[in-house]
Short mmCIF file of C-alpha atoms in Angstrom, two decimals:
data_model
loop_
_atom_site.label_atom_id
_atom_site.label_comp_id
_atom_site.label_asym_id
_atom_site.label_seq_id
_atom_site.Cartn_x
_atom_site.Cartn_y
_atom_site.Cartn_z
CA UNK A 1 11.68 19.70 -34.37
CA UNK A 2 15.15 19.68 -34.74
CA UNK A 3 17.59 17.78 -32.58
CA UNK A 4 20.73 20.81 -33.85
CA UNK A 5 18.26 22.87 -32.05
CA UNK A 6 18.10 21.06 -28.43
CA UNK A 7 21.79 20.71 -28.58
CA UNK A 8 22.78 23.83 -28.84
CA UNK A 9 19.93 24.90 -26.21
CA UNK A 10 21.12 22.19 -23.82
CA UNK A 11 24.86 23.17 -24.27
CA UNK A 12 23.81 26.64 -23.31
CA UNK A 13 21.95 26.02 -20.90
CA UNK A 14 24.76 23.65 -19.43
CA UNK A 15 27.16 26.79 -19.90
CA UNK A 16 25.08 29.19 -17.44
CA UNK A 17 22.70 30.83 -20.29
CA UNK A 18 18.79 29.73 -18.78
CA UNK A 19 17.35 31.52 -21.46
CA UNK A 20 18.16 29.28 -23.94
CA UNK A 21 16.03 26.75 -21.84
CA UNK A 22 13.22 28.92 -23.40
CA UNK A 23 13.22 27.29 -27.08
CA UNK A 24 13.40 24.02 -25.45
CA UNK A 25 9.78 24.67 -23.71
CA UNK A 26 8.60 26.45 -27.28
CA UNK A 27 9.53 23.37 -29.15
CA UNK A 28 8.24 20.64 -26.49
CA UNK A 29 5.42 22.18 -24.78
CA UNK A 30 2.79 20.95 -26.89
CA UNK A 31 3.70 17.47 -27.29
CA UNK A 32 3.91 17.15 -23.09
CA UNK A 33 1.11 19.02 -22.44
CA UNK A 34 -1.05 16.52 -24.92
CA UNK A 35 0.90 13.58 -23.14
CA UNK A 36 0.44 14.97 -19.71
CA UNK A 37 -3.79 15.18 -21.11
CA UNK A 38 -3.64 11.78 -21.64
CA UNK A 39 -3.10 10.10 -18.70
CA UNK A 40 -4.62 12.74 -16.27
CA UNK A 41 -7.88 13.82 -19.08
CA UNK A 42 -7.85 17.56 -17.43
CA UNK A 43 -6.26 20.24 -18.99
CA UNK A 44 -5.17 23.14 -15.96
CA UNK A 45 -3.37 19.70 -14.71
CA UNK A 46 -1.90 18.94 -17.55
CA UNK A 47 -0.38 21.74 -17.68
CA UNK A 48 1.30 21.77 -14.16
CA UNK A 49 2.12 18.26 -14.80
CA UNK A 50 4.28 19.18 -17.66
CA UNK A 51 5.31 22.42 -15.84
CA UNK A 52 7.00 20.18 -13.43
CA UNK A 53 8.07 17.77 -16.53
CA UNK A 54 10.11 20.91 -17.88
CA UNK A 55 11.34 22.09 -14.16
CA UNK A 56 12.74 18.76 -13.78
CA UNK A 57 14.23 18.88 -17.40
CA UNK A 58 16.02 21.54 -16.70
CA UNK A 59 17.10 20.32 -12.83
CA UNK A 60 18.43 16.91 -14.96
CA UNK A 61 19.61 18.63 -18.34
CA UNK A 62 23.12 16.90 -17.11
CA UNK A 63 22.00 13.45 -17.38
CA UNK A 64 21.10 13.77 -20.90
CA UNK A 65 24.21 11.46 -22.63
CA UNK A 66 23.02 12.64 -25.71
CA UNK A 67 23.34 9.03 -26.97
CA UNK A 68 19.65 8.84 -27.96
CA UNK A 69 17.93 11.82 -28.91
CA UNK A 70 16.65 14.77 -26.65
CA UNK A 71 12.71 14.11 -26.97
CA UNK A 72 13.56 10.42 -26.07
CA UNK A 73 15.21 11.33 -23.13
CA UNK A 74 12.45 14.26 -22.71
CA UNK A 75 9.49 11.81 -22.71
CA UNK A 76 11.15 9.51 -20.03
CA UNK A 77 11.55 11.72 -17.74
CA UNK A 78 7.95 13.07 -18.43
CA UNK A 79 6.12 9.74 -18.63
CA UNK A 80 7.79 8.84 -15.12
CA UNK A 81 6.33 12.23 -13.92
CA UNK A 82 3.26 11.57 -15.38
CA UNK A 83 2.53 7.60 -14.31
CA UNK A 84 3.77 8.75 -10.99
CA UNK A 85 1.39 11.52 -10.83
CA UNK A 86 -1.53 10.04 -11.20
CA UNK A 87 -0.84 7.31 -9.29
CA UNK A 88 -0.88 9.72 -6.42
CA UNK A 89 -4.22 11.54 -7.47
CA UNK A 90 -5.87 9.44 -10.06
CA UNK A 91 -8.14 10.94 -12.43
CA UNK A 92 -11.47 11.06 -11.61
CA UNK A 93 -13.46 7.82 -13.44
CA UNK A 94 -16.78 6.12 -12.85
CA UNK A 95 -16.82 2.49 -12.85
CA UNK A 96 -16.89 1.76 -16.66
CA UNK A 97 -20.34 -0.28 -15.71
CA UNK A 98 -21.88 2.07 -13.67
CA UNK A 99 -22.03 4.65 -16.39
CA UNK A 100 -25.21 4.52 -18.41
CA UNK A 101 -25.83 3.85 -21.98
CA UNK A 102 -26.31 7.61 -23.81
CA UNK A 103 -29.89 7.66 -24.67
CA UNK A 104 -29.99 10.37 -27.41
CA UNK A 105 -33.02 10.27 -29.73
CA UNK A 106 -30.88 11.75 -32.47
CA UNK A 107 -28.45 9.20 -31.69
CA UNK A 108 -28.60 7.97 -35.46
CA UNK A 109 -27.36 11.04 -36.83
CA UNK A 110 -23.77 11.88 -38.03
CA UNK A 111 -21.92 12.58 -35.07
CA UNK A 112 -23.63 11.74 -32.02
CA UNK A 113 -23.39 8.14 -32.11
CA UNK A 114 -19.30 8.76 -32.78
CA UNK A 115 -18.92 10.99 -29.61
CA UNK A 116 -20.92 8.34 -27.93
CA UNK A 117 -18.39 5.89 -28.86
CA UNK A 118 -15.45 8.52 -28.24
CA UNK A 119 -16.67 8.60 -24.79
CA UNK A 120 -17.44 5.13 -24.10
CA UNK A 121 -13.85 4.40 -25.32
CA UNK A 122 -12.13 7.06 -22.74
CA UNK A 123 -14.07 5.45 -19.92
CA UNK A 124 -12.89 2.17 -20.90
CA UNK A 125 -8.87 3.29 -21.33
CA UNK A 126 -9.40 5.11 -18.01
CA UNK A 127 -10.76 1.81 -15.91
CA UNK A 128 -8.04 -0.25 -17.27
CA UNK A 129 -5.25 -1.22 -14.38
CA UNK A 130 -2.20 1.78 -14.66
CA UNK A 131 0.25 -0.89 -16.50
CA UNK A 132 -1.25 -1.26 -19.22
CA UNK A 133 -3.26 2.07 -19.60
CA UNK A 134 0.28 3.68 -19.18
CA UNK A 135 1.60 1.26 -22.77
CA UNK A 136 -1.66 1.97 -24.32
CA UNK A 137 -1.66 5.92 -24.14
CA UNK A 138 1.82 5.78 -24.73
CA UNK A 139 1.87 3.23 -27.67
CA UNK A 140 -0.71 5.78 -29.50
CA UNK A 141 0.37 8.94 -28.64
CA UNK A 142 3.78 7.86 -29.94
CA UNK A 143 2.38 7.13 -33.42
CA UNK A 144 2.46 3.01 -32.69
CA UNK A 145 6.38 2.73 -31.56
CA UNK A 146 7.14 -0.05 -29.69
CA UNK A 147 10.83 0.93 -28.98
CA UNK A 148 9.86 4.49 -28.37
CA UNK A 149 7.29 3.71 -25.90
CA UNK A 150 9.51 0.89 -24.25
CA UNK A 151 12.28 3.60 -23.75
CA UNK A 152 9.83 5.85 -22.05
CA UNK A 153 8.55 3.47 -20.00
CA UNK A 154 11.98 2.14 -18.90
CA UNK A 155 10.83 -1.70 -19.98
CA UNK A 156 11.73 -4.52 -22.49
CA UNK A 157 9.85 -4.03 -26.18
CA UNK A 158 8.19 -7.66 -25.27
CA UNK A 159 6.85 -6.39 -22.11
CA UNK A 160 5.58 -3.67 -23.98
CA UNK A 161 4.08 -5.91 -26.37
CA UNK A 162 2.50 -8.33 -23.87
CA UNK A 163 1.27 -5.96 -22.25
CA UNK A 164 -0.57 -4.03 -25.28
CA UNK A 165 -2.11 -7.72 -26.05
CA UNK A 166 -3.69 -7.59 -22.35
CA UNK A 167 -4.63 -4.11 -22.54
CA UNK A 168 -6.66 -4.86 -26.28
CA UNK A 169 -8.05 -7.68 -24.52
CA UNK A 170 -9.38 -6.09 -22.03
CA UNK A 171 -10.87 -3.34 -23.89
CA UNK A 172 -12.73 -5.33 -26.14
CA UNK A 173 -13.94 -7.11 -23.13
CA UNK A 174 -15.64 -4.15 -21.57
CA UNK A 175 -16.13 -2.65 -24.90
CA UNK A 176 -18.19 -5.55 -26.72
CA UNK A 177 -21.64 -5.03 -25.06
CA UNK A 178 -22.03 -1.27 -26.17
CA UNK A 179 -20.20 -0.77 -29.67
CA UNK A 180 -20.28 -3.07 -32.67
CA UNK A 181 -16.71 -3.62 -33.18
CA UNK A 182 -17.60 -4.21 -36.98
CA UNK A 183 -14.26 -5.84 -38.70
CA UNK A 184 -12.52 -3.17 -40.72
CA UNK A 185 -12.66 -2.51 -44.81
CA UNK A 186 -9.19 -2.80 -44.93
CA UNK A 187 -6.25 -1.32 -42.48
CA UNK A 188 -5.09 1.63 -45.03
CA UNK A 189 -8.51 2.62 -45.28
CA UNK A 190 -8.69 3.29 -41.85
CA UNK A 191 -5.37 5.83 -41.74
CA UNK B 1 4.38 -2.30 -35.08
CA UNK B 2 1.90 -2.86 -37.50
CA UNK B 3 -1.89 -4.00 -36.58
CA UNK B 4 -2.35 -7.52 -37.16
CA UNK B 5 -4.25 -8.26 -40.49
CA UNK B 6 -5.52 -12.00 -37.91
CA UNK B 7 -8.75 -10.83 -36.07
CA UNK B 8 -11.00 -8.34 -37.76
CA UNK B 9 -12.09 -7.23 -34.07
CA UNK B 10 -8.44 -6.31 -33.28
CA UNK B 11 -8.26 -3.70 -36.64
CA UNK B 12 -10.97 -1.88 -35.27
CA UNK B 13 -10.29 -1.70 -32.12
CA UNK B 14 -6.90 -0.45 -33.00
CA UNK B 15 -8.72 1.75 -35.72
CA UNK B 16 -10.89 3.11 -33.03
CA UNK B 17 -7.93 3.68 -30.84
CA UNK B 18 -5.80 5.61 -33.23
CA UNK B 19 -8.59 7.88 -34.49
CA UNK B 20 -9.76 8.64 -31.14
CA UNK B 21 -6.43 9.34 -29.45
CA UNK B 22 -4.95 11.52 -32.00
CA UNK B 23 -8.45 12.96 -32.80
CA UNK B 24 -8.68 16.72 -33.15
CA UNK B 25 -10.48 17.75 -30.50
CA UNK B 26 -8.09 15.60 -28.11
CA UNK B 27 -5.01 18.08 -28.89
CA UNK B 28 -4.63 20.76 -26.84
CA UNK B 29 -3.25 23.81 -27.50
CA UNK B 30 -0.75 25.49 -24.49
CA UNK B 31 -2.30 28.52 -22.93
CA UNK B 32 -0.71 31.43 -24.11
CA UNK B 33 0.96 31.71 -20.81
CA UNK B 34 2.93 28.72 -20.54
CA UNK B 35 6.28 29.17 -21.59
CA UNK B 36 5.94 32.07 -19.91
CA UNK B 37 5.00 30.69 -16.53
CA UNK B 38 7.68 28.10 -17.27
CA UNK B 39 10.18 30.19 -17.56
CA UNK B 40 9.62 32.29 -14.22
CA UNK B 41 9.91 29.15 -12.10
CA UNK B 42 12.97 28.05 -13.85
CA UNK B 43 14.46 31.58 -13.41
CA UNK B 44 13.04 31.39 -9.92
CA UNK B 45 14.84 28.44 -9.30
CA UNK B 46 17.77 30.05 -10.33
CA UNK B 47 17.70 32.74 -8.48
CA UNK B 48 17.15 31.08 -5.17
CA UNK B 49 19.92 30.79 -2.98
CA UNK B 50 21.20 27.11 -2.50
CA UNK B 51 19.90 25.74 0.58
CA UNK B 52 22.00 25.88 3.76
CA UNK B 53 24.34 22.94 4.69
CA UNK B 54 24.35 21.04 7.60
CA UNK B 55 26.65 22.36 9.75
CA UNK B 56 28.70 19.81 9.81
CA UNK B 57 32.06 21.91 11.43
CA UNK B 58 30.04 23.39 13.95
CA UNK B 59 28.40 19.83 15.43
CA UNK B 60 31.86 17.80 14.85
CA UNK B 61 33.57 19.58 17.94
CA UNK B 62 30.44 19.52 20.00
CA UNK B 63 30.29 15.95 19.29
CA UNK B 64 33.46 14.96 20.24
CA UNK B 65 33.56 16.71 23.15
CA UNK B 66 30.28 15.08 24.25
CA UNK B 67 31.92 11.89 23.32
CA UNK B 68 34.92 12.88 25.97
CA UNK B 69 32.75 13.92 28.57
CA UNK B 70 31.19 10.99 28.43
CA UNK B 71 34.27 8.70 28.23
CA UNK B 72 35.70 10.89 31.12
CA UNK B 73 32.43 9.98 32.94
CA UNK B 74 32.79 6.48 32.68
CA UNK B 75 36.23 6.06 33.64
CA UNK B 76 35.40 8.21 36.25
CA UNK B 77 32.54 6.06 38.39
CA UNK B 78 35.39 2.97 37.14
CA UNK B 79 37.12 4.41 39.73
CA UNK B 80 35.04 5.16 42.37
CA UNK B 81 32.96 2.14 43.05
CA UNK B 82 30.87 2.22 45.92
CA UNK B 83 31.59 -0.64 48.33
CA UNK B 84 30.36 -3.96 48.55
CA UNK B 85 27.09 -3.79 50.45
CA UNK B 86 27.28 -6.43 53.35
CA UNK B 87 26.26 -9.93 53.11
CA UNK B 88 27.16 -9.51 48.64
CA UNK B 89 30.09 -11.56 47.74
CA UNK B 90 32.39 -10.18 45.32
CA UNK B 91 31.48 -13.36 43.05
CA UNK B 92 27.80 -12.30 42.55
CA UNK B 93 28.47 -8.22 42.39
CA UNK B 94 31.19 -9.15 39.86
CA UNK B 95 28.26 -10.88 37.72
CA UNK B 96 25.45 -8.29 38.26
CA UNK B 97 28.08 -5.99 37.09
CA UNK B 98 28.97 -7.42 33.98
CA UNK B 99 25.58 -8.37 32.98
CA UNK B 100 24.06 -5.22 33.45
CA UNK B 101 26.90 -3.19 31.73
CA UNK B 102 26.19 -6.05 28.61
CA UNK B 103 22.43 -5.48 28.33
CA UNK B 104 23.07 -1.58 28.55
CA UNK B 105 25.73 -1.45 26.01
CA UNK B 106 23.16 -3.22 23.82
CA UNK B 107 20.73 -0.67 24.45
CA UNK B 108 23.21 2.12 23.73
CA UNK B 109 24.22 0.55 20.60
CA UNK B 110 20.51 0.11 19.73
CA UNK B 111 19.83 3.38 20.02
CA UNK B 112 23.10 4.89 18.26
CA UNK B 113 22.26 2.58 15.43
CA UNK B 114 18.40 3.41 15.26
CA UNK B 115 19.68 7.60 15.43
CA UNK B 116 21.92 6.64 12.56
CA UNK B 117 18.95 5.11 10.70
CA UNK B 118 16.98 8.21 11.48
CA UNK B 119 19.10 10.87 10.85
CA UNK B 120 20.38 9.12 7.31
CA UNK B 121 16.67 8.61 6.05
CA UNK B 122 15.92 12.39 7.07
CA UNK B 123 18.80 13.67 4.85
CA UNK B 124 17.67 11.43 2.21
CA UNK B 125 14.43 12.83 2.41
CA UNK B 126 15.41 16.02 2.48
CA UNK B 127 17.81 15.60 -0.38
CA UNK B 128 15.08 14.43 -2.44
CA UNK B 129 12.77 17.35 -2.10
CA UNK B 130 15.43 19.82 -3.12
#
C-alpha cells in the first residue's frame, strides 16, 4: 500500500476529480471491512459500516494534514465510526455463562476442539465492557501497535496499555474454567 | 509491544489471541460489489444539489418589522392609559404597574432566550446530519 498512491488520490480528489477516490476504496477496502468484522462479527454490516467509513472519508478528505500517514488518519476516522456504531446496535452476544460447553464426541480430534476454543474465545472478547474490547480488537488487528492503536482510538499509549492489562485479565478470568491456558513452548514458536 | 516473557498464562493467552484474530477464516474478502456500491453513493453525493439555506434575507425584514410593530404597540397603549379606576391611588396603580411590566419582561426574555436555545440546537442538529 503505498502512501505516493493516497496522495496523489487525495490531491485529486481535493482538485474536483471523485474518481480518483476510487483507488483509495481499492486499496483500503479490505483492511476496513475486516476491522468493521471485528467489532460488529457480521459481514453485510460490516460492509455498510465501512461504506459509511469511506463516505465519511471522502466528506473529511480536507482534514487529512498529511502529517501522519493516510491509513492512520483512515483508521481513526473508521474506528470512531465503528465504536460508535455498535454502541448504538450492539452485536448480538449471549451471556458468556449462559452459553453451554460444546459437547462433541469427536471433540478429541484435530480441529474440533480448536474451533471450540475459537468460539469460546469470540464470546469472551464480545462480553467484555466496549473500552477495552475496542483496545483489544484494535491492538490485534493492528499487528500489536500500541501507538497505532492509541492514535485510532484518540487516547494516551498508557491508557492503551492499562487498559489491554484489564482486558487480558478479564479474559483469562472468564476463560480459565473452559480452556487449559497451557504456558507456551516459547513466544517465537507461537508466530 | 512485545508479550511479556513473566506469566506463562499471559503468552498464551496472547498466543491464542493473535492466532485467532488474524486467523484465516476471520478475513473477509469484499463482495465483488463494493467499490462499486461505494462509488455510486460518493458520486451520488456529488451530484446532489447542496441543501437549501435558511432564508436568512427573507426572515430579517419580516423580523424587524415585527419588532417595530411591536415597539409601535407599546408606545402606543404608553400613551393611552386608561384612567384611574375610583377609590385606586396613583401610589398603588404606579406599583401594580411596574411590577407586572417586571415579571412580564422576565417572561418575554425567558421565552426569547429559550427560542434562541431552540432554534440554535435545531441548526446544529441539522448541520450535523448533512
Amino acid at each position: 500500500l503505498s502512501r505516493t498512491d493516497d496522495q496523489q488520490d487525495v490531491a485529486r480528489v481535493l482538485a474536483g476529480d471523485t474518481s480518483a477516490f476510487e483507488g483509495i476504496v481499492r486499496r483500503w477496502q479490505s483492511p476496513l471491512i475486516n476491522l468493521a468484522y471485528r467489532f460488529c462479527r457480521d459481514r453485510g454490516r460490516s460492509e455498510e459500516m465501512a461504506q459509511e467509513a469511506f463516505l465519511r472519508a471522502f466528506r473529511n478528505l480536507k482534514s487529512w494534514r498529511q502529517e501522519s500517514a493516510f491509513s492512520t488518519w483512515l483508521f481513526s476516522l473508521a474506528t470512531n465510526l465503528y465504536c460508535s456504531e455498535v454502541r448504538r446496535i450492539p452485536p448480538v452476544t449471549l451471556p458468556f455463562d449462559e452459553v453451554p460447553e460444546p459437547q462433541d464426541p469427536r471433540a478429541l480430534d484435530g480441529g474440533l476442539q480448536q474451533r471450540s476454543e475459537e468460539a469460546d474465545l469470540h464470546r469472551a472478547v464480545n462480553t467484555l465492557p466496549p473500552k477495552y474490547r475496542e483496545v483489544l480488537l484494535l491492538y490485534y488487528f493492528q499487528e500489536m501497535d500500541v501507538p497505532a492503536t492509541a492514535c485510532s482510538l484518540s487516547i494516551p499509549e498508557g491508557t492503551v496499555k492499562a487498559r489491554l492489562f484489564r482486558a487480558r485479565d478479564m479474559l483469562r478470568a472468564k476463560l480459565q474454567p473452559r480452556i487449559n491456558l497451557r504456558p507456551s513452548l516459547s513466544t517465537k514458536e507461537s508466530i | 509491544m512485545k508479550p511479556t516473557q513473566q506469566d506463562p498464562q499471559d503468552d498464551e493467552l496472547d498466543r491464542m489471541l493473535r492466532t485467532h484474530m488474524n486467523a484465516s477464516n476471520e478475513q473477509l474478502t469484499p463482495s465483488s460489489g463494493f467499490t462499486q456500491s461505494v462509488m455510486d453513493v460518493i458520486r451520488e453525493e456529488t451530484t446532489a444539489p447542496p441543501p437549501i439555506p435558511f432564508p436568512w434575507k427573507r426572515l430579517l425584514p419580516a423580523a424587524i418589522a415585527l419588532l417595530c410593530a411591536m415597539i409601535g404597540l407599546g408606545v402606543f397603549a404608553g400613551r393611552h392609559t386608561p384612567a384611574l379606576p375610583q377609590g385606586l391611588s396613583r401610589d398603588s396603580f404606579n406599583f401594580a404597574i411596574s411590577s407586572a411590566t417586571a415579571t412580564n419582561l422576565l417572561w418575554i426574555a425567558l421565552a426569547i432566550g429559550l427560542s434562541l436555545f431552540a432554534a440554535t440546537v435545531s441548526f446544529k442538529l441539522a448541520a450535523g446530519r448533512r
